[in-house]
mmCIF file of C-alpha atoms in Angstrom:
data_model
loop_
_atom_site.group_PDB
_atom_site.id
_atom_site.type_symbol
_atom_site.label_atom_id
_atom_site.label_comp_id
_atom_site.label_asym_id
_atom_site.label_seq_id
_atom_site.Cartn_x
_atom_site.Cartn_y
_atom_site.Cartn_z
ATOM 1 C CA MET Y 1 -38.844 -27.600 -18.910
ATOM 2 C CA LYS Y 2 -40.923 -25.887 -21.438
ATOM 3 C CA SER Y 3 -43.276 -28.324 -23.351
ATOM 4 C CA SER Y 4 -41.946 -26.938 -26.571
ATOM 5 C CA SER Y 5 -38.496 -28.442 -26.118
ATOM 6 C CA GLY Y 6 -40.101 -31.921 -25.272
ATOM 7 C CA ARG Y 7 -40.044 -34.802 -27.654
ATOM 8 C CA ARG Y 8 -38.811 -33.945 -31.078
ATOM 9 C CA ARG Y 9 -38.988 -36.071 -34.140
ATOM 10 C CA LEU Y 10 -35.998 -38.577 -34.411
ATOM 11 C CA THR Y 11 -33.784 -37.722 -36.949
ATOM 12 C CA ALA Y 12 -32.562 -39.525 -40.167
ATOM 13 C CA ALA Y 13 -29.288 -40.676 -38.235
ATOM 14 C CA ALA Y 14 -31.423 -41.752 -35.314
ATOM 15 C CA LEU Y 15 -33.775 -43.732 -37.522
ATOM 16 C CA THR Y 16 -30.934 -45.380 -39.160
ATOM 17 C CA ALA Y 17 -29.913 -46.728 -35.803
ATOM 18 C CA LEU Y 18 -33.203 -47.836 -34.864
ATOM 19 C CA ALA Y 19 -33.567 -49.771 -37.938
ATOM 20 C CA VAL Y 20 -30.673 -51.851 -36.133
ATOM 21 C CA ALA Y 21 -32.561 -52.536 -33.034
ATOM 22 C CA THR Y 22 -35.959 -53.229 -34.567
ATOM 23 C CA THR Y 23 -35.549 -56.935 -33.508
ATOM 24 C CA ALA Y 24 -34.833 -56.346 -29.922
ATOM 25 C CA THR Y 25 -37.504 -55.936 -27.413
ATOM 26 C CA ALA Y 26 -36.009 -52.803 -25.874
ATOM 27 C CA CYS Y 27 -38.947 -51.916 -23.686
ATOM 28 C CA GLY Y 28 -40.573 -55.081 -22.411
ATOM 29 C CA SER Y 29 -37.813 -56.285 -20.806
ATOM 30 C CA GLY Y 30 -35.898 -53.636 -20.739
ATOM 31 C CA GLY Y 31 -37.727 -51.919 -18.044
ATOM 32 C CA GLY Y 32 -38.316 -48.269 -19.804
ATOM 33 C CA GLY Y 33 -39.854 -45.232 -17.995
ATOM 34 C CA THR Y 34 -43.252 -44.987 -16.478
ATOM 35 C CA THR Y 35 -45.798 -42.472 -17.156
ATOM 36 C CA SER Y 36 -46.860 -41.057 -13.594
ATOM 37 C CA ALA Y 37 -45.234 -38.200 -12.437
ATOM 38 C CA ASP Y 38 -45.560 -39.348 -8.726
ATOM 39 C CA SER Y 39 -44.626 -42.822 -9.356
ATOM 40 C CA GLY Y 40 -42.424 -44.519 -6.708
ATOM 41 C CA THR Y 41 -40.193 -46.384 -9.128
ATOM 42 C CA TYR Y 42 -37.403 -44.622 -11.062
ATOM 43 C CA THR Y 43 -35.614 -46.462 -14.160
ATOM 44 C CA ILE Y 44 -32.068 -46.430 -14.619
ATOM 45 C CA TRP Y 45 -30.284 -47.813 -17.904
ATOM 46 C CA ASP Y 46 -26.464 -48.436 -17.758
ATOM 47 C CA PRO Y 47 -23.748 -50.144 -19.740
ATOM 48 C CA TYR Y 48 -22.401 -52.214 -17.004
ATOM 49 C CA PRO Y 49 -24.211 -55.554 -17.421
ATOM 50 C CA GLN Y 50 -21.078 -57.250 -15.191
ATOM 51 C CA PHE Y 51 -22.514 -55.776 -12.173
ATOM 52 C CA ASP Y 52 -25.093 -57.874 -10.535
ATOM 53 C CA LYS Y 53 -27.630 -56.801 -7.593
ATOM 54 C CA GLY Y 54 -25.179 -57.744 -5.087
ATOM 55 C CA SER Y 55 -22.503 -55.321 -6.551
ATOM 56 C CA ALA Y 56 -21.442 -51.949 -5.048
ATOM 57 C CA TRP Y 57 -22.593 -50.077 -8.163
ATOM 58 C CA ALA Y 58 -26.271 -51.614 -7.756
ATOM 59 C CA LYS Y 59 -26.079 -50.944 -3.974
ATOM 60 C CA LEU Y 60 -25.077 -47.360 -4.832
ATOM 61 C CA LEU Y 61 -28.114 -46.843 -7.089
ATOM 62 C CA ASP Y 62 -30.425 -48.288 -4.313
ATOM 63 C CA GLU Y 63 -28.921 -45.967 -1.899
ATOM 64 C CA CYS Y 64 -29.312 -42.901 -4.147
ATOM 65 C CA GLY Y 65 -32.875 -43.845 -4.725
ATOM 66 C CA GLY Y 66 -33.606 -44.252 -1.045
ATOM 67 C CA LYS Y 67 -32.126 -40.793 -0.224
ATOM 68 C CA ALA Y 68 -34.639 -39.374 -3.033
ATOM 69 C CA GLY Y 69 -37.250 -41.364 -1.466
ATOM 70 C CA VAL Y 70 -38.030 -43.707 -4.596
ATOM 71 C CA LYS Y 71 -37.333 -47.514 -5.593
ATOM 72 C CA ILE Y 72 -34.754 -48.102 -8.456
ATOM 73 C CA LYS Y 73 -35.327 -50.622 -11.296
ATOM 74 C CA ARG Y 74 -32.028 -50.902 -12.969
ATOM 75 C CA THR Y 75 -31.260 -52.550 -16.138
ATOM 76 C CA GLY Y 76 -27.694 -53.149 -17.251
ATOM 77 C CA PHE Y 77 -27.146 -53.570 -21.055
ATOM 78 C CA ASP Y 78 -24.117 -54.096 -23.428
ATOM 79 C CA THR Y 79 -22.561 -50.854 -24.792
ATOM 80 C CA SER Y 80 -23.099 -51.825 -28.179
ATOM 81 C CA ASP Y 81 -27.039 -52.336 -27.704
ATOM 82 C CA LEU Y 82 -27.707 -49.382 -25.160
ATOM 83 C CA ALA Y 83 -27.940 -46.688 -27.789
ATOM 84 C CA ASN Y 84 -30.347 -48.273 -29.962
ATOM 85 C CA LYS Y 85 -32.545 -49.371 -27.221
ATOM 86 C CA ALA Y 86 -32.603 -45.836 -25.830
ATOM 87 C CA LEU Y 87 -33.647 -44.604 -29.393
ATOM 88 C CA LEU Y 88 -36.255 -47.295 -29.666
ATOM 89 C CA ALA Y 89 -37.444 -46.528 -26.131
ATOM 90 C CA ALA Y 90 -37.624 -42.639 -27.027
ATOM 91 C CA GLN Y 91 -39.672 -43.483 -30.058
ATOM 92 C CA GLN Y 92 -42.164 -45.364 -28.033
ATOM 93 C CA GLY Y 93 -42.308 -42.758 -25.287
ATOM 94 C CA ASN Y 94 -40.852 -45.148 -22.837
ATOM 95 C CA SER Y 95 -37.483 -43.687 -22.123
ATOM 96 C CA PRO Y 96 -35.573 -44.548 -18.501
ATOM 97 C CA ASP Y 97 -35.482 -41.702 -15.910
ATOM 98 C CA VAL Y 98 -31.620 -41.939 -16.037
ATOM 99 C CA LEU Y 99 -29.642 -43.231 -19.077
ATOM 100 C CA ILE Y 100 -25.864 -43.694 -18.592
ATOM 101 C CA VAL Y 101 -24.179 -44.010 -22.133
ATOM 102 C CA ASP Y 102 -20.635 -44.236 -23.736
ATOM 103 C CA ASN Y 103 -19.676 -40.206 -24.167
ATOM 104 C CA PRO Y 104 -19.435 -40.678 -28.266
ATOM 105 C CA VAL Y 105 -23.325 -41.518 -28.095
ATOM 106 C CA VAL Y 106 -24.285 -38.423 -26.445
ATOM 107 C CA SER Y 107 -24.396 -36.476 -29.526
ATOM 108 C CA THR Y 108 -26.484 -38.936 -31.465
ATOM 109 C CA LEU Y 109 -29.056 -39.085 -28.553
ATOM 110 C CA ALA Y 110 -28.878 -35.330 -28.380
ATOM 111 C CA GLU Y 111 -29.520 -34.628 -31.929
ATOM 112 C CA ALA Y 112 -32.259 -37.256 -31.967
ATOM 113 C CA GLY Y 113 -34.521 -35.060 -29.178
ATOM 114 C CA VAL Y 114 -33.892 -37.947 -26.534
ATOM 115 C CA LEU Y 115 -32.003 -36.075 -23.978
ATOM 116 C CA THR Y 116 -32.641 -32.977 -21.679
ATOM 117 C CA THR Y 117 -29.960 -30.195 -21.549
ATOM 118 C CA THR Y 118 -28.516 -29.473 -18.091
ATOM 119 C CA ASP Y 119 -30.008 -26.176 -18.396
ATOM 120 C CA ASP Y 120 -33.463 -27.837 -18.816
ATOM 121 C CA ASN Y 121 -32.978 -30.418 -15.885
ATOM 122 C CA LYS Y 122 -30.849 -27.953 -13.566
ATOM 123 C CA LEU Y 123 -27.720 -30.377 -12.935
ATOM 124 C CA ASP Y 124 -24.743 -28.534 -11.685
ATOM 125 C CA ILE Y 125 -21.950 -29.409 -13.914
ATOM 126 C CA SER Y 126 -19.818 -26.409 -12.485
ATOM 127 C CA LYS Y 127 -17.136 -28.699 -11.067
ATOM 128 C CA VAL Y 128 -16.631 -30.844 -14.056
ATOM 129 C CA ASP Y 129 -13.455 -30.557 -16.204
ATOM 130 C CA PRO Y 130 -14.268 -28.606 -19.363
ATOM 131 C CA ASN Y 131 -12.282 -30.799 -21.630
ATOM 132 C CA LEU Y 132 -14.301 -34.022 -20.492
ATOM 133 C CA LEU Y 133 -17.651 -32.289 -20.359
ATOM 134 C CA ALA Y 134 -17.030 -31.043 -24.013
ATOM 135 C CA ALA Y 135 -17.754 -34.860 -24.845
ATOM 136 C CA GLY Y 136 -21.556 -34.144 -23.944
ATOM 137 C CA GLN Y 137 -21.913 -30.914 -25.629
ATOM 138 C CA SER Y 138 -23.280 -30.344 -28.909
ATOM 139 C CA GLY Y 139 -24.483 -27.047 -30.525
ATOM 140 C CA GLY Y 140 -23.567 -25.009 -27.590
ATOM 141 C CA LYS Y 141 -25.439 -27.035 -25.029
ATOM 142 C CA THR Y 142 -24.560 -29.805 -22.405
ATOM 143 C CA TYR Y 143 -26.404 -33.224 -22.282
ATOM 144 C CA GLY Y 144 -25.436 -34.718 -19.143
ATOM 145 C CA THR Y 145 -22.443 -34.999 -16.845
ATOM 146 C CA PRO Y 146 -19.275 -37.549 -16.997
ATOM 147 C CA ILE Y 147 -19.279 -40.241 -14.492
ATOM 148 C CA GLY Y 148 -15.704 -40.704 -14.980
ATOM 149 C CA ALA Y 149 -13.110 -40.896 -17.676
ATOM 150 C CA ASN Y 150 -10.433 -43.450 -19.147
ATOM 151 C CA THR Y 151 -7.853 -42.556 -21.779
ATOM 152 C CA LEU Y 152 -4.484 -43.888 -23.326
ATOM 153 C CA ALA Y 153 -1.039 -43.346 -22.279
ATOM 154 C CA LEU Y 154 2.189 -45.600 -22.800
ATOM 155 C CA TYR Y 155 2.927 -48.448 -20.480
ATOM 156 C CA TYR Y 156 6.780 -49.127 -20.510
ATOM 157 C CA ASN Y 157 8.885 -51.891 -19.289
ATOM 158 C CA LYS Y 158 11.634 -50.862 -16.966
ATOM 159 C CA LYS Y 159 13.486 -53.887 -17.463
ATOM 160 C CA VAL Y 160 13.428 -53.801 -21.216
ATOM 161 C CA LEU Y 161 14.411 -50.219 -21.291
ATOM 162 C CA LYS Y 162 17.361 -50.812 -18.688
ATOM 163 C CA GLU Y 163 18.822 -53.542 -21.005
ATOM 164 C CA ALA Y 164 18.534 -51.203 -24.048
ATOM 165 C CA GLY Y 165 20.140 -48.379 -22.041
ATOM 166 C CA VAL Y 166 17.172 -46.159 -22.286
ATOM 167 C CA ASP Y 167 16.525 -43.393 -19.754
ATOM 168 C CA ILE Y 168 12.740 -42.916 -19.939
ATOM 169 C CA ALA Y 169 13.326 -39.197 -18.757
ATOM 170 C CA SER Y 170 14.658 -38.846 -22.312
ATOM 171 C CA VAL Y 171 11.519 -39.582 -24.026
ATOM 172 C CA LYS Y 172 9.698 -36.475 -24.171
ATOM 173 C CA ASP Y 173 8.668 -36.372 -28.295
ATOM 174 C CA TRP Y 174 8.350 -38.387 -31.370
ATOM 175 C CA LYS Y 175 12.005 -38.215 -32.110
ATOM 176 C CA SER Y 176 13.360 -39.300 -28.676
ATOM 177 C CA LEU Y 177 10.610 -41.890 -28.828
ATOM 178 C CA THR Y 178 11.806 -43.316 -32.119
ATOM 179 C CA ALA Y 179 15.415 -43.034 -30.753
ATOM 180 C CA ALA Y 180 14.490 -45.357 -27.782
ATOM 181 C CA LEU Y 181 12.716 -47.871 -29.842
ATOM 182 C CA GLU Y 182 15.895 -47.958 -32.171
ATOM 183 C CA LYS Y 183 18.035 -48.662 -29.173
ATOM 184 C CA VAL Y 184 15.477 -51.140 -27.826
ATOM 185 C CA LYS Y 185 15.676 -53.111 -31.434
ATOM 186 C CA LYS Y 186 19.464 -53.155 -31.508
ATOM 187 C CA ALA Y 187 19.646 -54.535 -28.041
ATOM 188 C CA GLY Y 188 17.361 -57.593 -29.341
ATOM 189 C CA LYS Y 189 14.256 -56.483 -27.784
ATOM 190 C CA LYS Y 190 10.971 -55.660 -29.183
ATOM 191 C CA GLY Y 191 9.746 -52.048 -29.366
ATOM 192 C CA ILE Y 192 6.054 -50.845 -29.321
ATOM 193 C CA THR Y 193 2.633 -52.551 -29.632
ATOM 194 C CA PHE Y 194 -0.776 -50.860 -30.379
ATOM 195 C CA SER Y 195 -3.939 -51.661 -31.908
ATOM 196 C CA ALA Y 196 -4.422 -50.678 -35.417
ATOM 197 C CA ILE Y 197 -7.221 -52.749 -36.084
ATOM 198 C CA GLY Y 198 -10.130 -51.608 -38.559
ATOM 199 C CA THR Y 199 -12.769 -50.410 -35.880
ATOM 200 C CA GLU Y 200 -13.205 -47.626 -33.766
ATOM 201 C CA GLU Y 201 -10.468 -49.225 -31.531
ATOM 202 C CA GLY Y 202 -8.120 -48.559 -34.213
ATOM 203 C CA SER Y 203 -9.084 -44.847 -34.413
ATOM 204 C CA PHE Y 204 -9.006 -44.496 -30.830
ATOM 205 C CA GLN Y 205 -5.338 -45.546 -30.718
ATOM 206 C CA PHE Y 206 -4.413 -43.448 -33.448
ATOM 207 C CA LEU Y 207 -6.146 -40.495 -32.360
ATOM 208 C CA PRO Y 208 -3.360 -39.414 -29.900
ATOM 209 C CA TRP Y 209 -0.870 -39.328 -32.573
ATOM 210 C CA PHE Y 210 -2.956 -37.544 -34.949
ATOM 211 C CA TRP Y 211 -3.823 -35.046 -32.495
ATOM 212 C CA GLY Y 212 -0.356 -35.000 -30.963
ATOM 213 C CA SER Y 213 0.650 -33.754 -34.692
ATOM 214 C CA GLY Y 214 -1.644 -30.780 -34.614
ATOM 215 C CA ALA Y 215 -3.931 -32.267 -37.121
ATOM 216 C CA LYS Y 216 -7.674 -31.835 -36.886
ATOM 217 C CA LEU Y 217 -10.477 -34.416 -37.862
ATOM 218 C CA THR Y 218 -11.838 -31.958 -40.261
ATOM 219 C CA GLU Y 219 -8.785 -32.121 -42.276
ATOM 220 C CA LEU Y 220 -7.777 -35.596 -42.396
ATOM 221 C CA ASP Y 221 -5.302 -35.049 -45.297
ATOM 222 C CA SER Y 222 -3.472 -32.270 -43.819
ATOM 223 C CA ALA Y 223 0.283 -32.612 -43.625
ATOM 224 C CA ARG Y 224 0.472 -32.937 -39.993
ATOM 225 C CA ALA Y 225 -2.019 -35.813 -40.258
ATOM 226 C CA ASP Y 226 0.496 -37.358 -42.878
ATOM 227 C CA SER Y 227 3.314 -37.026 -40.474
ATOM 228 C CA ALA Y 228 1.627 -39.080 -37.720
ATOM 229 C CA LEU Y 229 0.333 -41.866 -40.110
ATOM 230 C CA SER Y 230 3.748 -41.782 -41.641
ATOM 231 C CA LEU Y 231 5.172 -42.311 -37.956
ATOM 232 C CA TRP Y 232 3.524 -45.668 -37.500
ATOM 233 C CA LYS Y 233 4.096 -46.848 -40.893
ATOM 234 C CA ASP Y 234 8.054 -46.343 -40.519
ATOM 235 C CA TRP Y 235 7.901 -47.847 -37.160
ATOM 236 C CA LEU Y 236 6.407 -51.157 -38.731
ATOM 237 C CA ALA Y 237 8.917 -50.622 -41.506
ATOM 238 C CA LYS Y 238 11.834 -50.596 -39.176
ATOM 239 C CA GLY Y 239 10.632 -53.303 -37.145
ATOM 240 C CA TYR Y 240 9.994 -51.261 -34.135
ATOM 241 C CA ALA Y 241 6.284 -52.208 -33.972
ATOM 242 C CA PRO Y 242 5.155 -55.801 -35.088
ATOM 243 C CA ASN Y 243 2.802 -56.451 -38.048
ATOM 244 C CA SER Y 244 0.305 -57.773 -35.698
ATOM 245 C CA VAL Y 245 -0.870 -54.454 -34.959
ATOM 246 C CA LEU Y 246 -3.078 -54.416 -37.924
ATOM 247 C CA ASN Y 247 -5.274 -56.963 -36.216
ATOM 248 C CA ASN Y 248 -4.705 -56.071 -32.896
ATOM 249 C CA THR Y 249 -7.554 -55.175 -30.604
ATOM 250 C CA GLN Y 250 -6.571 -53.260 -27.477
ATOM 251 C CA THR Y 251 -7.086 -56.606 -25.581
ATOM 252 C CA THR Y 252 -4.543 -58.630 -27.771
ATOM 253 C CA SER Y 253 -2.234 -55.517 -27.675
ATOM 254 C CA TRP Y 254 -2.060 -55.610 -24.126
ATOM 255 C CA GLN Y 255 -1.322 -59.523 -24.086
ATOM 256 C CA GLU Y 256 1.540 -58.790 -26.362
ATOM 257 C CA PHE Y 257 2.936 -56.368 -23.852
ATOM 258 C CA ALA Y 258 2.364 -58.573 -20.726
ATOM 259 C CA THR Y 259 4.700 -61.063 -22.158
ATOM 260 C CA GLY Y 260 7.399 -58.948 -21.098
ATOM 261 C CA ASP Y 261 9.132 -58.788 -24.366
ATOM 262 C CA TYR Y 262 8.136 -55.162 -25.507
ATOM 263 C CA ALA Y 263 9.337 -51.931 -24.186
ATOM 264 C CA PHE Y 264 6.128 -49.782 -24.803
ATOM 265 C CA GLY Y 265 2.687 -50.527 -24.898
ATOM 266 C CA GLU Y 266 -0.221 -48.044 -25.838
ATOM 267 C CA ASN Y 267 -3.202 -48.917 -23.591
ATOM 268 C CA GLY Y 268 -5.600 -47.499 -21.254
ATOM 269 C CA THR Y 269 -6.460 -47.269 -17.363
ATOM 270 C CA TRP Y 270 -8.486 -50.414 -17.630
ATOM 271 C CA GLN Y 271 -5.341 -52.224 -17.781
ATOM 272 C CA LEU Y 272 -3.833 -51.216 -14.388
ATOM 273 C CA ALA Y 273 -5.046 -54.357 -12.526
ATOM 274 C CA LYS Y 274 -3.659 -56.741 -15.255
ATOM 275 C CA ALA Y 275 -0.562 -54.865 -15.375
ATOM 276 C CA LYS Y 276 -0.306 -55.779 -11.651
ATOM 277 C CA GLU Y 277 -1.245 -59.391 -12.051
ATOM 278 C CA ALA Y 278 1.293 -59.837 -14.921
ATOM 279 C CA GLY Y 279 4.066 -58.802 -12.442
ATOM 280 C CA LEU Y 280 5.719 -56.481 -14.841
ATOM 281 C CA ASP Y 281 8.160 -53.737 -13.569
ATOM 282 C CA TYR Y 282 6.277 -51.026 -15.444
ATOM 283 C CA GLY Y 283 5.715 -47.212 -15.545
ATOM 284 C CA VAL Y 284 3.294 -45.132 -17.490
ATOM 285 C CA LEU Y 285 4.100 -42.115 -19.509
ATOM 286 C CA PRO Y 286 1.448 -39.771 -21.420
ATOM 287 C CA ILE Y 287 1.671 -40.000 -24.842
ATOM 288 C CA PRO Y 288 4.048 -37.307 -26.403
ATOM 289 C CA GLY Y 289 3.127 -34.686 -28.812
ATOM 290 C CA ALA Y 290 5.408 -34.406 -32.173
ATOM 291 C CA GLU Y 291 7.366 -31.694 -30.604
ATOM 292 C CA GLY Y 292 7.086 -32.630 -27.050
ATOM 293 C CA GLY Y 293 4.224 -31.948 -24.344
ATOM 294 C CA LYS Y 294 1.439 -34.132 -23.605
ATOM 295 C CA ALA Y 295 -0.718 -35.216 -26.695
ATOM 296 C CA SER Y 296 -4.480 -35.237 -26.262
ATOM 297 C CA ALA Y 297 -5.613 -38.591 -26.018
ATOM 298 C CA PRO Y 298 -9.384 -39.539 -26.570
ATOM 299 C CA THR Y 299 -11.880 -39.743 -23.597
ATOM 300 C CA GLY Y 300 -13.591 -43.046 -22.704
ATOM 301 C CA GLY Y 301 -16.113 -43.368 -20.172
ATOM 302 C CA GLU Y 302 -19.720 -42.642 -19.785
ATOM 303 C CA PHE Y 303 -22.185 -39.578 -19.300
ATOM 304 C CA VAL Y 304 -25.118 -39.669 -16.882
ATOM 305 C CA THR Y 305 -27.948 -37.955 -18.857
ATOM 306 C CA VAL Y 306 -31.511 -37.315 -18.377
ATOM 307 C CA PRO Y 307 -33.798 -38.315 -21.274
ATOM 308 C CA VAL Y 308 -36.990 -36.393 -22.003
ATOM 309 C CA GLN Y 309 -39.918 -37.410 -19.947
ATOM 310 C CA ASP Y 310 -43.737 -36.786 -20.178
ATOM 311 C CA PRO Y 311 -44.665 -35.661 -17.670
ATOM 312 C CA THR Y 312 -42.077 -33.357 -16.422
ATOM 313 C CA GLY Y 313 -42.624 -33.713 -13.048
ATOM 314 C CA ARG Y 314 -40.351 -36.414 -12.797
ATOM 315 C CA TYR Y 315 -37.280 -34.393 -13.457
ATOM 316 C CA ALA Y 316 -36.906 -32.993 -9.828
ATOM 317 C CA THR Y 317 -36.357 -36.621 -8.414
ATOM 318 C CA THR Y 318 -34.340 -37.229 -11.451
ATOM 319 C CA ARG Y 319 -32.170 -34.368 -10.578
ATOM 320 C CA LYS Y 320 -31.725 -35.742 -7.071
ATOM 321 C CA LEU Y 321 -30.624 -39.169 -8.414
ATOM 322 C CA VAL Y 322 -27.977 -37.930 -10.715
ATOM 323 C CA THR Y 323 -26.689 -35.500 -8.055
ATOM 324 C CA CYS Y 324 -26.251 -38.525 -5.668
ATOM 325 C CA LEU Y 325 -24.428 -40.644 -8.350
ATOM 326 C CA THR Y 326 -21.921 -37.736 -9.230
ATOM 327 C CA SER Y 327 -21.561 -36.612 -5.874
ATOM 328 C CA THR Y 328 -17.929 -36.333 -4.612
ATOM 329 C CA ARG Y 329 -18.075 -39.230 -2.356
ATOM 330 C CA ASN Y 330 -19.810 -41.654 -4.662
ATOM 331 C CA LEU Y 331 -17.570 -40.479 -7.658
ATOM 332 C CA TYR Y 332 -14.626 -41.557 -5.750
ATOM 333 C CA ASP Y 333 -16.212 -45.129 -5.063
ATOM 334 C CA THR Y 334 -17.715 -45.615 -8.382
ATOM 335 C CA ASP Y 335 -14.421 -44.535 -10.410
ATOM 336 C CA THR Y 336 -12.288 -46.738 -8.380
ATOM 337 C CA THR Y 337 -14.708 -49.561 -9.014
ATOM 338 C CA LEU Y 338 -14.409 -48.650 -12.760
ATOM 339 C CA SER Y 339 -10.753 -48.070 -12.739
ATOM 340 C CA TYR Y 340 -11.758 -44.446 -14.261
ATOM 341 C CA VAL Y 341 -10.100 -41.334 -13.467
ATOM 342 C CA ALA Y 342 -12.853 -38.868 -11.793
ATOM 343 C CA PRO Y 343 -13.989 -35.843 -13.827
ATOM 344 C CA THR Y 344 -13.486 -33.323 -11.215
ATOM 345 C CA SER Y 345 -10.079 -32.002 -9.781
ATOM 346 C CA GLU Y 346 -11.363 -32.503 -6.337
ATOM 347 C CA VAL Y 347 -11.998 -36.434 -6.544
ATOM 348 C CA GLN Y 348 -8.743 -36.828 -9.005
ATOM 349 C CA ASP Y 349 -6.661 -35.312 -5.944
ATOM 350 C CA ARG Y 350 -7.941 -37.855 -3.551
ATOM 351 C CA GLN Y 351 -7.375 -40.707 -6.170
ATOM 352 C CA VAL Y 352 -3.770 -39.762 -6.740
ATOM 353 C CA ALA Y 353 -3.326 -39.151 -2.912
ATOM 354 C CA ASP Y 354 -4.490 -42.563 -2.318
ATOM 355 C CA ASN Y 355 -2.854 -44.311 -5.127
ATOM 356 C CA PRO Y 356 0.199 -42.382 -6.601
ATOM 357 C CA GLU Y 357 0.168 -44.709 -9.738
ATOM 358 C CA LEU Y 358 -2.674 -42.619 -10.876
ATOM 359 C CA GLY Y 359 -0.804 -39.597 -11.358
ATOM 360 C CA PRO Y 360 0.249 -40.325 -14.787
ATOM 361 C CA TRP Y 361 -3.290 -41.215 -15.858
ATOM 362 C CA VAL Y 362 -4.742 -38.155 -14.281
ATOM 363 C CA ASP Y 363 -2.342 -35.697 -16.394
ATOM 364 C CA ALA Y 364 -3.306 -37.884 -19.407
ATOM 365 C CA VAL Y 365 -6.943 -37.270 -18.640
ATOM 366 C CA LYS Y 366 -6.563 -33.537 -18.128
ATOM 367 C CA ALA Y 367 -4.847 -33.245 -21.480
ATOM 368 C CA ALA Y 368 -7.559 -35.591 -23.263
ATOM 369 C CA ARG Y 369 -10.356 -34.737 -25.517
ATOM 370 C CA GLY Y 370 -13.512 -35.969 -26.424
ATOM 371 C CA ARG Y 371 -14.144 -37.643 -30.021
ATOM 372 C CA THR Y 372 -17.086 -35.564 -30.879
ATOM 373 C CA SER Y 373 -15.695 -32.511 -29.517
ATOM 374 C CA ASP Y 374 -15.331 -29.562 -31.746
ATOM 375 C CA ASP Y 375 -18.962 -29.840 -32.414
ATOM 376 C CA LEU Y 376 -18.378 -32.660 -34.522
ATOM 377 C CA GLY Y 377 -21.105 -34.590 -32.679
ATOM 378 C CA THR Y 378 -22.735 -37.169 -35.283
ATOM 379 C CA LYS Y 379 -20.116 -36.500 -37.850
ATOM 380 C CA TYR Y 380 -17.630 -38.359 -35.856
ATOM 381 C CA PRO Y 381 -18.498 -41.857 -36.713
ATOM 382 C CA LYS Y 382 -18.290 -41.120 -40.330
ATOM 383 C CA ILE Y 383 -14.720 -39.595 -39.916
ATOM 384 C CA SER Y 384 -13.428 -41.980 -37.755
ATOM 385 C CA GLU Y 385 -14.481 -45.035 -40.083
ATOM 386 C CA GLN Y 386 -12.637 -43.292 -42.934
ATOM 387 C CA LEU Y 387 -9.403 -42.583 -40.494
ATOM 388 C CA TRP Y 388 -9.051 -46.238 -39.393
ATOM 389 C CA LYS Y 389 -9.521 -47.130 -43.030
ATOM 390 C CA ALA Y 390 -6.480 -44.985 -43.873
ATOM 391 C CA VAL Y 391 -4.397 -46.354 -41.097
ATOM 392 C CA GLN Y 392 -4.968 -50.016 -42.383
ATOM 393 C CA SER Y 393 -4.230 -49.034 -45.885
ATOM 394 C CA ALA Y 394 -1.182 -47.283 -44.933
ATOM 395 C CA LEU Y 395 0.140 -50.023 -42.674
ATOM 396 C CA SER Y 396 -0.677 -52.658 -44.897
ATOM 397 C CA GLY Y 397 1.231 -50.908 -47.692
ATOM 398 C CA SER Y 398 -1.706 -50.816 -50.060
ATOM 399 C CA LYS Y 399 -1.353 -46.937 -50.231
ATOM 400 C CA SER Y 400 1.225 -44.332 -49.020
ATOM 401 C CA PRO Y 401 -0.167 -42.356 -45.738
ATOM 402 C CA LYS Y 402 -0.564 -39.400 -47.992
ATOM 403 C CA ASP Y 403 -2.953 -41.155 -50.526
ATOM 404 C CA ALA Y 404 -4.789 -43.150 -47.762
ATOM 405 C CA LEU Y 405 -5.372 -40.167 -45.782
ATOM 406 C CA SER Y 406 -6.553 -38.185 -49.191
ATOM 407 C CA ALA Y 407 -9.039 -40.603 -50.025
ATOM 408 C CA ALA Y 408 -10.142 -40.720 -46.410
ATOM 409 C CA GLN Y 409 -10.981 -37.050 -46.423
ATOM 410 C CA SER Y 410 -12.850 -37.251 -49.715
ATOM 411 C CA ALA Y 411 -15.050 -39.887 -48.414
ATOM 412 C CA ALA Y 412 -15.666 -38.404 -45.182
ATOM 413 C CA LYS Y 413 -16.889 -35.304 -47.027
#
């Protein structure tokens, strides 16, 4: 990599994030990067503190280090802390060699000059599904590769639907889904639960309906956006969805569905194990678009990135580490552990062959899109905040969907 593309000045947005982290000791206890190009120890930061030294994940990192001829110093951080610690480490010239971060954070770190591009570090991203790769792209450049993806779909309770006389095959668009909810209510059952809380979780859950209407995040006040928010509003007004969705996190929403009383629950791949534990006779349906087809749901999951380093001689070994972590064999094992869908068709096919229940999730992931895609980058967090505020205002009744979205568009500008 050319020296001119090395460490750049941190942007105002990054400095704002850094201010939050000034009380943390990101580098001392975190284990930042080393300064010697031939050092035998390479550092990896990830958002998986739940995995200890004896876990399969930690063993994989050590295995990849062994193949590259180096030792691995790994630190797991909470997702909410990792971005700020990475920004602070970059400011101090102490970045880790490999940084694994939640995909919406990639654009913030890229804009701050923290990350190298895949052109710079020569990572092979040719097999990654383009829609998943887009979450790590900004300004026409790609900053890393996804380690896996999760997204949203509709879990449905087969028993509830059968008692209500609903054939799941009939649910193909918003009209038929609403008709199914009407039948469920008439049968004395509960309709659908989701999370509309005033946080990123609320935006995350609303996006499939927002995008499914054909709306764009740059036009929050469009007629199509209004139709999506009006859909949710009408569901609450008719009792098809509970008022608790206003405060539901994805966890509490799942707990409602897991009672067995609801026909549908919007949630993610990460609930698969709990679905089996709950003993529900369930199925999974990709969220339908307004007029049919599969709505684009937002992608969750992390990107494996390579921070800017001085000296640049470390990149060759770092590339070996990332290539090992994202190899076909290791992706399968890692994504199975994380309950993720793999980012490549080759591994996805193997996942479905071994576990047919993942079929609907692979379909949903193939239709998914990054929240920062369409070159939104660091604009997304502000847009998302206004979107969840609009959802809250409309569902609580303080504003009509149209007025709530109009206010959101004005604020987002």
